[in-house]
Tab-separated table of C-alpha atoms and ligand atoms in Angstrom:
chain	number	residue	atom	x	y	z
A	280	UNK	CA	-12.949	-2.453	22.068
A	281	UNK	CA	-12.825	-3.459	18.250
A	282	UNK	CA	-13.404	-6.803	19.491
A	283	UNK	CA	-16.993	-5.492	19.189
A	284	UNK	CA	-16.494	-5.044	15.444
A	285	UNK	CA	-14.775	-8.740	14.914
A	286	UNK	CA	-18.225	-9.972	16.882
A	287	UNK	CA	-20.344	-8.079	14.646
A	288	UNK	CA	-18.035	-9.769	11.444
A	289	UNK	CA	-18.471	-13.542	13.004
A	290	UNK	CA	-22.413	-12.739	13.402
A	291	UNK	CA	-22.941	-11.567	10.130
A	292	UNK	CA	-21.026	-14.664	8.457
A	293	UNK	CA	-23.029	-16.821	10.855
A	294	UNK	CA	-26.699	-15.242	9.893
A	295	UNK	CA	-25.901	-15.563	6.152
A	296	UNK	CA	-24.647	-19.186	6.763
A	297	UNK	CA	-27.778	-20.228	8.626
A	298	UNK	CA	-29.947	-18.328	6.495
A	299	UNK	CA	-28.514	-20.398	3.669
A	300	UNK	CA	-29.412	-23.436	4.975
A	301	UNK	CA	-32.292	-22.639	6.283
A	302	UNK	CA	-32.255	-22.416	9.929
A	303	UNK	CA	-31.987	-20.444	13.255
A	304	UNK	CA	-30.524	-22.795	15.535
A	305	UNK	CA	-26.713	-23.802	16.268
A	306	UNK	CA	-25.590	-26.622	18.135
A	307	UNK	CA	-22.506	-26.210	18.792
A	308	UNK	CA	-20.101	-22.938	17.108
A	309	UNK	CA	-16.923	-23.332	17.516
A	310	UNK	CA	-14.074	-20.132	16.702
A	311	UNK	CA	-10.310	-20.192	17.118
A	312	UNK	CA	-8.910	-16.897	18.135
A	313	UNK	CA	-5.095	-16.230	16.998
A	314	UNK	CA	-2.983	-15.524	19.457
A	315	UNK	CA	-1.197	-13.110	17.494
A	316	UNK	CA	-4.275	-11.029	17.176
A	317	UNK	CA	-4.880	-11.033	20.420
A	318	UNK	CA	-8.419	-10.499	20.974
A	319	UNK	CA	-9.596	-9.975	24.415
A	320	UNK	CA	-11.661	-13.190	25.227
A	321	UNK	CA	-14.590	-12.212	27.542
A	322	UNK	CA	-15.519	-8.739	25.358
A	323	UNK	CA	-15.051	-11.036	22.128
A	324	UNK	CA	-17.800	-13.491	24.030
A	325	UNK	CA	-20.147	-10.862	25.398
A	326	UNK	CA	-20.298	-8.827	22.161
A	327	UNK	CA	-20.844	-12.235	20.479
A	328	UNK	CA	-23.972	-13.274	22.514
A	329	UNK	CA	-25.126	-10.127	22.772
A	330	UNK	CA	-24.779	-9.277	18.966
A	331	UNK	CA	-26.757	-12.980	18.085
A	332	UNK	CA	-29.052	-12.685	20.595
A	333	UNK	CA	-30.341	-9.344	18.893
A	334	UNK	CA	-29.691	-10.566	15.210
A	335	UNK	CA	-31.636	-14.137	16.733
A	336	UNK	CA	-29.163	-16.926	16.208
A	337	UNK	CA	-29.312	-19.509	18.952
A	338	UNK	CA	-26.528	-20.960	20.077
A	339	UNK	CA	-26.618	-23.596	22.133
A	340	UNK	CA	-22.870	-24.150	22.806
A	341	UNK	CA	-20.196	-21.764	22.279
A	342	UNK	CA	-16.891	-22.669	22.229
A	343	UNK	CA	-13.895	-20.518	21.744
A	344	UNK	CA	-10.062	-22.341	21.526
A	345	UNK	CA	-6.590	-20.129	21.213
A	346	UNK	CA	-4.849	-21.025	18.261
A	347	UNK	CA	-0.733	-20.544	18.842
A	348	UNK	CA	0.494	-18.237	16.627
A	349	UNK	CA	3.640	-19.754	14.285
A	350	UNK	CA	5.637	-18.183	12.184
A	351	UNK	CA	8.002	-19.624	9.335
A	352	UNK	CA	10.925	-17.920	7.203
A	353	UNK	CA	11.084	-18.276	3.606
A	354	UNK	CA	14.401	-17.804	3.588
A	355	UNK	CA	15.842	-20.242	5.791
A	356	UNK	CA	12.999	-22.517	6.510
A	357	UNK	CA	13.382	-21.456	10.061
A	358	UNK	CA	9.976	-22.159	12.471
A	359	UNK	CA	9.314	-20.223	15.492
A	360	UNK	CA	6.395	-18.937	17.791
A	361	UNK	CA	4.731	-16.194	19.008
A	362	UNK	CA	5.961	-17.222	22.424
A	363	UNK	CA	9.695	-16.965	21.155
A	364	UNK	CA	9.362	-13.126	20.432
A	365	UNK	CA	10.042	-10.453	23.144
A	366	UNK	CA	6.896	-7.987	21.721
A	367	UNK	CA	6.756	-4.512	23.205
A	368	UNK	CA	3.400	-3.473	24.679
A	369	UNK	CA	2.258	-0.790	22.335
A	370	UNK	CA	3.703	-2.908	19.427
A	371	UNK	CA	1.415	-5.847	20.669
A	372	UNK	CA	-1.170	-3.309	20.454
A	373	UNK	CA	-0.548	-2.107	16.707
A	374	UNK	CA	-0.788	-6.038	15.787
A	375	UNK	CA	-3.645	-6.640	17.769
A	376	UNK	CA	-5.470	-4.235	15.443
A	377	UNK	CA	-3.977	-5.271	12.140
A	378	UNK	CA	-2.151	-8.408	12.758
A	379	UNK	CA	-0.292	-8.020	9.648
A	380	UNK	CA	1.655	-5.098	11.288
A	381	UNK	CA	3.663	-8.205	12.744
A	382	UNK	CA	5.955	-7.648	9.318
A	383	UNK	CA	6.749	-4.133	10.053
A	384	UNK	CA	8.327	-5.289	13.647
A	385	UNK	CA	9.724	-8.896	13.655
A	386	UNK	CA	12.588	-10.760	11.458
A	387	UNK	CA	13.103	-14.270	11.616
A	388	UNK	CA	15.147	-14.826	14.235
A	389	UNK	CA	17.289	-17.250	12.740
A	390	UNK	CA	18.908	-15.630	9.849
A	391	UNK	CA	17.166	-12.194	10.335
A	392	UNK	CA	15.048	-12.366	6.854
A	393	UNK	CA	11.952	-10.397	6.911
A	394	UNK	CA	10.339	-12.214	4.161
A	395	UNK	CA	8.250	-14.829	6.453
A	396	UNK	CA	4.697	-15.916	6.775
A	397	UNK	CA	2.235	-16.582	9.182
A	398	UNK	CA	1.607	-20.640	9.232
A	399	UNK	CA	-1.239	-20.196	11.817
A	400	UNK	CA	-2.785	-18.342	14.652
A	401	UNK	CA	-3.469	-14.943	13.172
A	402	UNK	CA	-6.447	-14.347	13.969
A	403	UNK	CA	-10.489	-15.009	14.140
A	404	UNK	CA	-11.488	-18.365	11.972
A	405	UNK	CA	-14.837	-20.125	12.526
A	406	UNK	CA	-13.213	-23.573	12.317
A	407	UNK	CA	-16.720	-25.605	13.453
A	408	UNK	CA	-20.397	-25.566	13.301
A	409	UNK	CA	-23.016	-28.421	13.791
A	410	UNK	CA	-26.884	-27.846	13.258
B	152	UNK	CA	-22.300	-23.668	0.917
B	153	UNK	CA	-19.297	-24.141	2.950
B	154	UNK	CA	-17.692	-22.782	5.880
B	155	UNK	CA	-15.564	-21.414	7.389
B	156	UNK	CA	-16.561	-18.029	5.248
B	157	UNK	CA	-13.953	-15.328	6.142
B	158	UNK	CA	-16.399	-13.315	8.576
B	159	UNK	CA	-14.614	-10.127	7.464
B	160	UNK	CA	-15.637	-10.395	4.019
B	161	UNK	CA	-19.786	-10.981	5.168
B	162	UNK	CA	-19.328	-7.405	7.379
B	163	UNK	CA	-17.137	-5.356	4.213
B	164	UNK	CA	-20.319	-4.514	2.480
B	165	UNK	CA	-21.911	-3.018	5.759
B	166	UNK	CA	-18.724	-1.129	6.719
B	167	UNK	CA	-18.850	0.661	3.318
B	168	UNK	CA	-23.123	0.772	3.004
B	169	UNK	CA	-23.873	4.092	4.482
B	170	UNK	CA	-20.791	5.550	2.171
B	171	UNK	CA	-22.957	7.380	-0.971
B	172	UNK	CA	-19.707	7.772	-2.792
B	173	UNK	CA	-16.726	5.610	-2.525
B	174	UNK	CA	-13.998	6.958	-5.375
B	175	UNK	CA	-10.355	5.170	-5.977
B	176	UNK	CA	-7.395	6.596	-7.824
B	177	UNK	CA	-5.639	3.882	-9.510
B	178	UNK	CA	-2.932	3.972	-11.738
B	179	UNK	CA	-0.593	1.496	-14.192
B	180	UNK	CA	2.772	3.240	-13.520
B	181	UNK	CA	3.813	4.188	-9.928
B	182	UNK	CA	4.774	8.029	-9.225
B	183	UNK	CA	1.735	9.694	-11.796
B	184	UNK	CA	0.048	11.443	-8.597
B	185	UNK	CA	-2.417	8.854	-7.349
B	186	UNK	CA	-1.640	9.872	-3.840
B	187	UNK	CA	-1.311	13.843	-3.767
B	188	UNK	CA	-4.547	14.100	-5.876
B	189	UNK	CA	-6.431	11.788	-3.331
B	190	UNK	CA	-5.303	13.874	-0.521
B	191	UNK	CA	-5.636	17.038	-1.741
B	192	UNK	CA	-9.326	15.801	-3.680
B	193	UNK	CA	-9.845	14.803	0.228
B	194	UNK	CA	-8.997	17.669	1.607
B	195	UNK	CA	-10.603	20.527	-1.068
B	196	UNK	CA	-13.530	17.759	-0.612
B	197	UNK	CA	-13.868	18.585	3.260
B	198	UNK	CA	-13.194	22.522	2.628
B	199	UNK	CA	-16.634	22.310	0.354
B	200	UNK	CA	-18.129	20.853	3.464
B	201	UNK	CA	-18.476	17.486	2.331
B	202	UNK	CA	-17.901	14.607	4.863
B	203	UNK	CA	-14.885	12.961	3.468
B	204	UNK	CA	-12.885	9.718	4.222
B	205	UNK	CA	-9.272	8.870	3.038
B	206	UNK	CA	-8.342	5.425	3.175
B	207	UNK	CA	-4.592	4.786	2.081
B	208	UNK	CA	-4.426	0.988	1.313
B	209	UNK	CA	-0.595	1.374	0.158
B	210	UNK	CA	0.148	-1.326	2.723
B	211	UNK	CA	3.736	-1.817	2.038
B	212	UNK	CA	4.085	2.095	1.207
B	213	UNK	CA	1.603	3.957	2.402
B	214	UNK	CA	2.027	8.021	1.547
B	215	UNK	CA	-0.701	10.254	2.229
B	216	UNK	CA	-0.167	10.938	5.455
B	217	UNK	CA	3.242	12.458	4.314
B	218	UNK	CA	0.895	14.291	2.435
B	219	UNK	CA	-1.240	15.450	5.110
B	220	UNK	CA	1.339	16.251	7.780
B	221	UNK	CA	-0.017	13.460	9.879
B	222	UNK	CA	2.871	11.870	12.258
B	223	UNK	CA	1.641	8.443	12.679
B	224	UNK	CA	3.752	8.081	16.098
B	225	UNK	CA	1.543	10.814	17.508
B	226	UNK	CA	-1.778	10.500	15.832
B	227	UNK	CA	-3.508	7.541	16.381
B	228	UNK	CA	-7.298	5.837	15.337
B	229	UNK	CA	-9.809	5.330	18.563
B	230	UNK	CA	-10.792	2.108	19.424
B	231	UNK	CA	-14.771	2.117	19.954
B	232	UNK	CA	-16.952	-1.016	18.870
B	233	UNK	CA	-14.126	-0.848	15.829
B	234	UNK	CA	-11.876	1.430	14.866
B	235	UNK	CA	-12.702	5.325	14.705
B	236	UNK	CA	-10.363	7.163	12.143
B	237	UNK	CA	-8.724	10.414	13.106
B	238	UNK	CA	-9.898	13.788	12.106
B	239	UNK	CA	-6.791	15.688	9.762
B	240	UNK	CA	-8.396	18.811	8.378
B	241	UNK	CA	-11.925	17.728	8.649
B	242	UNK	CA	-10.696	14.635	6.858
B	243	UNK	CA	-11.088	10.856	8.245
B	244	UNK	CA	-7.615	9.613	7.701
B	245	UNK	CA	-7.233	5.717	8.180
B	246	UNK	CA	-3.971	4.224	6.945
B	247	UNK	CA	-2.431	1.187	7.547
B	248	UNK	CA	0.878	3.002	9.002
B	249	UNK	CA	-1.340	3.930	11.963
B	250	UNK	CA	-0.159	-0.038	13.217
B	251	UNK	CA	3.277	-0.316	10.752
B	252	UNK	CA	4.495	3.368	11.676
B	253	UNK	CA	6.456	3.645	8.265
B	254	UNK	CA	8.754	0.724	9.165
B	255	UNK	CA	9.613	-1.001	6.112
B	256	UNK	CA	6.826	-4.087	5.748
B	257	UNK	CA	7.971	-6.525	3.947
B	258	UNK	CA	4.308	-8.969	2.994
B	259	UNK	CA	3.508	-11.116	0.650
B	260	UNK	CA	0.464	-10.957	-1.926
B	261	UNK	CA	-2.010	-13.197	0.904
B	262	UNK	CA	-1.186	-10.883	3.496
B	263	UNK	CA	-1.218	-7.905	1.774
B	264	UNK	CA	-5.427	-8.971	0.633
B	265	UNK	CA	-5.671	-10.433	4.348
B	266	UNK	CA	-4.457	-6.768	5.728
B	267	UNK	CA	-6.915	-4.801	3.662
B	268	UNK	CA	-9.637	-7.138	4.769
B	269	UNK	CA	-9.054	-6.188	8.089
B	270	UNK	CA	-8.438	-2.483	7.896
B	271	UNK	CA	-12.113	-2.435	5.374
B	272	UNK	CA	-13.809	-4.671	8.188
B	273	UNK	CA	-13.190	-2.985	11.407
B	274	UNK	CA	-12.873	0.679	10.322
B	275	UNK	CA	-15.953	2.452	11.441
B	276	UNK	CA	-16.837	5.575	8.629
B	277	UNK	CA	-19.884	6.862	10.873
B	278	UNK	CA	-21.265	10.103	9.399
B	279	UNK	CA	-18.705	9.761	6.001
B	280	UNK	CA	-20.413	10.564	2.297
B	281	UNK	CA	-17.308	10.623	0.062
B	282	UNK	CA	-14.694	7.892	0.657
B	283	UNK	CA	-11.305	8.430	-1.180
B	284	UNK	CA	-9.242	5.225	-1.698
B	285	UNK	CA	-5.520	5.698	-2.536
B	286	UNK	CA	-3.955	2.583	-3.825
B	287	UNK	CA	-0.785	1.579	-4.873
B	288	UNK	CA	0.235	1.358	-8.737
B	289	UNK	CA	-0.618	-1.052	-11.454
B	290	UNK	CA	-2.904	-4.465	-11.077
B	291	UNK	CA	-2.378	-4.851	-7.376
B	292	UNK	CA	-3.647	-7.454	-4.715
B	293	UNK	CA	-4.525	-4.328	-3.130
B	294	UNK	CA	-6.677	-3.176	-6.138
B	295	UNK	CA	-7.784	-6.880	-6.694
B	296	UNK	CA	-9.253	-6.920	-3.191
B	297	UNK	CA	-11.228	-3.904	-3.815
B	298	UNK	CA	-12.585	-4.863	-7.200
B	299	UNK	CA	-13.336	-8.439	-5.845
B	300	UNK	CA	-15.004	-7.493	-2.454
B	301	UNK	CA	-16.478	-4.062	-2.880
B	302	UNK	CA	-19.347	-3.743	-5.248
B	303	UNK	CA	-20.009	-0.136	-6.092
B	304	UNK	CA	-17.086	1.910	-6.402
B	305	UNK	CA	-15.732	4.786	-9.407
B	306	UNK	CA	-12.622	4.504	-10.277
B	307	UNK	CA	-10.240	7.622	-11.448
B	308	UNK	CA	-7.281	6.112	-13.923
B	309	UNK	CA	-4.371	8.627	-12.914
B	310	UNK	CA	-2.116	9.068	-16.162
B	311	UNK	CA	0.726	11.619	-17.145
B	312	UNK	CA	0.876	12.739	-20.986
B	313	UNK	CA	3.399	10.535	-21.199
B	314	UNK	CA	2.237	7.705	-24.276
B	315	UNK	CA	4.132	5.127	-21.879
B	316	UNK	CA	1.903	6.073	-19.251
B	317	UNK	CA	-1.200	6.318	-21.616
B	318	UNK	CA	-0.922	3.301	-23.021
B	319	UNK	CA	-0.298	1.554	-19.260
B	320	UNK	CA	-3.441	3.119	-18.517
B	321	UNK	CA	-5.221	1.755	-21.532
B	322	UNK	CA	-4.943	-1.231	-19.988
B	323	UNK	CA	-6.125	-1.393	-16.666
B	324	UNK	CA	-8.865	0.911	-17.709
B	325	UNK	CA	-9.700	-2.474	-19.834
B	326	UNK	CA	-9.187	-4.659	-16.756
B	327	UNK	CA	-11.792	-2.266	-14.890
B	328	UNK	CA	-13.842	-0.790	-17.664
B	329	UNK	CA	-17.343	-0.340	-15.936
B	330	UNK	CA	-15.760	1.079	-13.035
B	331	UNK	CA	-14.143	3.732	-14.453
B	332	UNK	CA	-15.996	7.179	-14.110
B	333	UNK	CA	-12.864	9.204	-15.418
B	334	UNK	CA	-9.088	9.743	-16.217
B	335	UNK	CA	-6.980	12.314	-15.088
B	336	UNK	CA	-4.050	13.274	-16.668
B	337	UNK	CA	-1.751	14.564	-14.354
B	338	UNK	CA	1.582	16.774	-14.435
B	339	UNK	CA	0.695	18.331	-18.064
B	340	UNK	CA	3.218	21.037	-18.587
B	341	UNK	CA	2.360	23.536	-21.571
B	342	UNK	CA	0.410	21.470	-24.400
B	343	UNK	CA	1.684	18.135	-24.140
B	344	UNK	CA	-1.602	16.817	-22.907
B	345	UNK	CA	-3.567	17.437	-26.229
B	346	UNK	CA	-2.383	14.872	-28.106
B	347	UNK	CA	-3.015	12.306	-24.997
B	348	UNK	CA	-6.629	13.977	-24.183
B	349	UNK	CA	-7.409	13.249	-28.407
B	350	UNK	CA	-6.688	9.315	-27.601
B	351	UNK	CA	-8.975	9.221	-24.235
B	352	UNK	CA	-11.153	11.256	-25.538
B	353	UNK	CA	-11.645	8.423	-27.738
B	354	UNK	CA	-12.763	6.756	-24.742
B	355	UNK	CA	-15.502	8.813	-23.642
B	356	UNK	CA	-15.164	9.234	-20.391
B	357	UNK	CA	-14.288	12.446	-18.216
B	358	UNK	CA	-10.936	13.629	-18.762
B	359	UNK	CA	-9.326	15.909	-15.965
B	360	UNK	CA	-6.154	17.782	-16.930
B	361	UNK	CA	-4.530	18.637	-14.082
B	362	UNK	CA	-0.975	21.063	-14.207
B	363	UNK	CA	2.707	20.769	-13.176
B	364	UNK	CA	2.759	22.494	-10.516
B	365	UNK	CA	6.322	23.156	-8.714
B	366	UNK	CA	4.869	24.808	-5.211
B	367	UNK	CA	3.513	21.043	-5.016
B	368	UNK	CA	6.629	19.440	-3.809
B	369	UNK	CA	6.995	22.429	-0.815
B	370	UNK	CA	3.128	22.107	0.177
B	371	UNK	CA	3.637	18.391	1.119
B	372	UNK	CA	2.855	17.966	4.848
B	373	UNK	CA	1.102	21.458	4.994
B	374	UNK	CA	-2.419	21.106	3.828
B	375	UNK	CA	-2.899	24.897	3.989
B	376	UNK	CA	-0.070	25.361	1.835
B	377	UNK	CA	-1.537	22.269	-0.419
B	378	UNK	CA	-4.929	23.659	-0.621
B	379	UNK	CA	-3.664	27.390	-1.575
B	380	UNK	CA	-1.407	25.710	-5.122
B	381	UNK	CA	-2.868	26.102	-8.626
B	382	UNK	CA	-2.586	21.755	-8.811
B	383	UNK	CA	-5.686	21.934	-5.888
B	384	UNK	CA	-7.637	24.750	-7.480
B	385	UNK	CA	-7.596	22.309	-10.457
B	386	UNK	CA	-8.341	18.886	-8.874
B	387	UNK	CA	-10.890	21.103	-6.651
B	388	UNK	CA	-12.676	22.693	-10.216
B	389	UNK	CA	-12.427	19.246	-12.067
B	390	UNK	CA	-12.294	16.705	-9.719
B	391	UNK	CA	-14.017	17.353	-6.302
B	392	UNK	CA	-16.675	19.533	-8.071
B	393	UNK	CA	-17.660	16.852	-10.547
B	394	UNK	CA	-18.064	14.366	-7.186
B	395	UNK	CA	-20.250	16.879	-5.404
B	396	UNK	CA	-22.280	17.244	-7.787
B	397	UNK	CA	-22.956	13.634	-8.097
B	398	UNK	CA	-24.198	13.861	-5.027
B	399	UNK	CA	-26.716	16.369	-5.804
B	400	UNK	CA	-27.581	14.696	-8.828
B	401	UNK	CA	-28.495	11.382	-6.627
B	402	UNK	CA	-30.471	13.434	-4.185
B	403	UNK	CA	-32.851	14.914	-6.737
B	404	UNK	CA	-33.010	11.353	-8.149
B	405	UNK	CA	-34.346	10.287	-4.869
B	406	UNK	CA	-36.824	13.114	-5.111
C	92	LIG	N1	0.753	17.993	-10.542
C	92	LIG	C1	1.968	17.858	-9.985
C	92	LIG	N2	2.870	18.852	-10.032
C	92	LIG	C2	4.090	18.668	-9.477
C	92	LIG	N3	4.501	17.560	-8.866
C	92	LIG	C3	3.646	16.534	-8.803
C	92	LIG	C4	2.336	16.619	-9.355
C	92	LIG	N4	1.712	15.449	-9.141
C	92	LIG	C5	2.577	14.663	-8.490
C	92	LIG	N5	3.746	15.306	-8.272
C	92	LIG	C6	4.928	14.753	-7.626
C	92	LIG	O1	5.215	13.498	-8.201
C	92	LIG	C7	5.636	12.563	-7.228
C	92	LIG	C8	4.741	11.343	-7.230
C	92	LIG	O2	3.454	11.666	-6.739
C	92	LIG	P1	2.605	10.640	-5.899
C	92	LIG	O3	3.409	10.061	-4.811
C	92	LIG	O4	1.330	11.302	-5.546
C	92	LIG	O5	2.366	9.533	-7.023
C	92	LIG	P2	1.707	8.096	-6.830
C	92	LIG	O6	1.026	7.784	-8.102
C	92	LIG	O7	0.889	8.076	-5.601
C	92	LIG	O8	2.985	7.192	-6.613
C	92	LIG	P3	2.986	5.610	-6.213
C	92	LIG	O9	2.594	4.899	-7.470
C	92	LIG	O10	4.371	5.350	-5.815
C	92	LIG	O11	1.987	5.443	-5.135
C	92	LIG	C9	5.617	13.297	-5.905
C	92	LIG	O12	6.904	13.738	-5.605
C	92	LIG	C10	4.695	14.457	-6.146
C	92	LIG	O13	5.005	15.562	-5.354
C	93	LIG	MG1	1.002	6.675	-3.926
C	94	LIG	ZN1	15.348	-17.324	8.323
């Protein structure tokens, strides 16, 4: 469960943040999780709550939204999505801890270039917070 | 301030804070011995009973666990609140081939720094004094994202005797300066390291001399075999004892 560790990461960032602007209270925290990465969405909640409930931030609303994963080739300009790929299970499982591994396993599909990059939904982001 | 902070980089400092001694082998040129002198530094570390990590942040060719024998198909880290690095020798062993399993890995500069965030955030080093940090040659993104995100580190500058190497090493020891607690000079055969140890003596810092040793090249993947070579008596006498002792030396300044 090293979505507990990813919590702990998001909590920390958030406690400096509010700290910084001197307050204890979020309205509304919103985090996109990557599909590439994975993370398993009710641990990745639960250790969140749990981990800002002890460190006290209050959250009021907590919202978390799946970002697709995309991928595009540098070499041929080529677009494609995580959907598109046929992953094995215990490779989905290596990129689920580093995401990154994704460039040991897949070429673009088009004209079978590794040299691509990751135009969105790799993993954890907080993309939104109001006070 | 502004948001969205990369939450990795607010947990890094906590991952690392209960580390007394984190120590990274660096190097200009590629092939001095950054990597066998981390593992075996790791692993003569561990046999003095110290409680040593290895973290290989090679991410597009990692090595030491060629080094230590470990098959990355079969040996694997423990997922537990984070990531829990395997034991090799009494050493905690976290690589990023663990995921890659030696594939070729073909990544850019922003994911190489993005990778090494992610490995340094979710790696738990529970009970771990000494952590030894491989990293690949020259001024690296990998070596950038240390310098950048962790604060207190020492820093070895691996050299041969070679004066192309030296002066490569000049350098970075430039780029790096108050990290730097020492240079080793690695591969000496007979007494073509004086002339080198004159010019970084020069420096004053530490100089390790460390030999050619040919039953190096057979002791790769056998730590036994690694441990028992004149090269690990040698990083063991220079290097490892010279970290243990600034240990000590930080417990009686607690005193
Ligand atoms: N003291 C030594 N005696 C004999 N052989 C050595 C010695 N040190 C290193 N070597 C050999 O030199 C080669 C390069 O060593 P190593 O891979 O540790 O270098 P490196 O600096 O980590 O390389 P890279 O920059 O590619 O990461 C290896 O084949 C290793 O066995
Ligand atoms: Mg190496
Ligand atoms: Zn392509």
């Amino acid at each position: 469960m090293h979505e507990w560790a990813l919590a702990e990461a998001v909590a920390t960032s958030l406690s400096r943040y509010i700290r910084d602007v001197g307050t204890s209270k979020i309205e509304r925290l919103i985090i996109a999780l990557g599909e590439l990465q994975a993370i398993d969405r009710e641990i990745f909640e639960f250790a969140l709550s749990e981990i800002m409930r002890s460190s006290g931030i209050d959250v009021k609303s907590l919202e978390l939204v799946t970002e697709e994963a995309v991928f595009k080739c540098n070499a041929c300009g080529y677009e494609w999505r995580l959907k598109d790929l046929n992953i094995p299970e215990e490779i989905r499982e290596s990129i689920h801890f580093l995401p990154e591994a994704v460039f040991a396993y897949v070429k673009c599909p088009r004209c079978g270039s590794p040299d691509f990059v990751i135009v969105k939904g790799r993993g954890l982001n907080i993309v939104g917070i109001e006070l | 301030m502004t948001y969205p902070l990369d939450p990795r980089l607010s947990v890094l400092p906590e991952r690392l804070s209960r580390i007394r001694k984190v120590v990274v082998f660096t190097s200009s040129k590629g092939g001095v011995g950054k990597t066998l002198i981390s593992a075996t530094a790791s692993l003569t570390l561990s046999r003095r009973g110290i409680r040593v990590g290895l973290l290989d942040i090679d991410v597009t060719n990692p090595t030491a666990h060629i080094v230590l024998g470990v098959d990355p198909s079969k040996v694997k880290p423990v997922e537990d609140r984070g990531i829990i690095p395997p034991e090799v020798y009494g050493v905690k062993f976290m690589s990023p081939v663990f995921f890659t399993e030696d594939r070729p890995t073909a990544l850019r500069g922003e994911s190489v720094s993005s990778a090494i965030r992610e490995i340094l955030s979710v790696t738990l080093w529970t009970g771990v004094d000494v952590l030894i940090i491989d990293t690949p040659p020259g001024v690296s993104d990998e070596l950038l994202e240390l310098v950048t995100n962790i604060r207190r580190f020492d820093a070895v500058v691996v050299t041969t005797p070679s004066i192309l190497s030296i002066r490569s090493a000049m350098k970075l020891l430039d780029l790096i300066s108050p990290k730097v607690s020492g240079v080793a000079i690695n591969m000496v055969q007979g007494k073509s390291a004086s002339e080198v140890t004159q010019l970084i003596k020069e420096l004053k810092l530490p100089v390790y001399v460390l030999p050619y040793d040919p039953m190096v090249e057979q002791a790769i993947g056998n730590p036994q075999k690694m441990l028992a070579t004149e090269f690990a008596r040698e990083v063991d006498r220079q290097i490892s004892s010279s970290i243990m002792s600034s240990l000590l030396n930080k417990d009686l300044n607690h005193q």
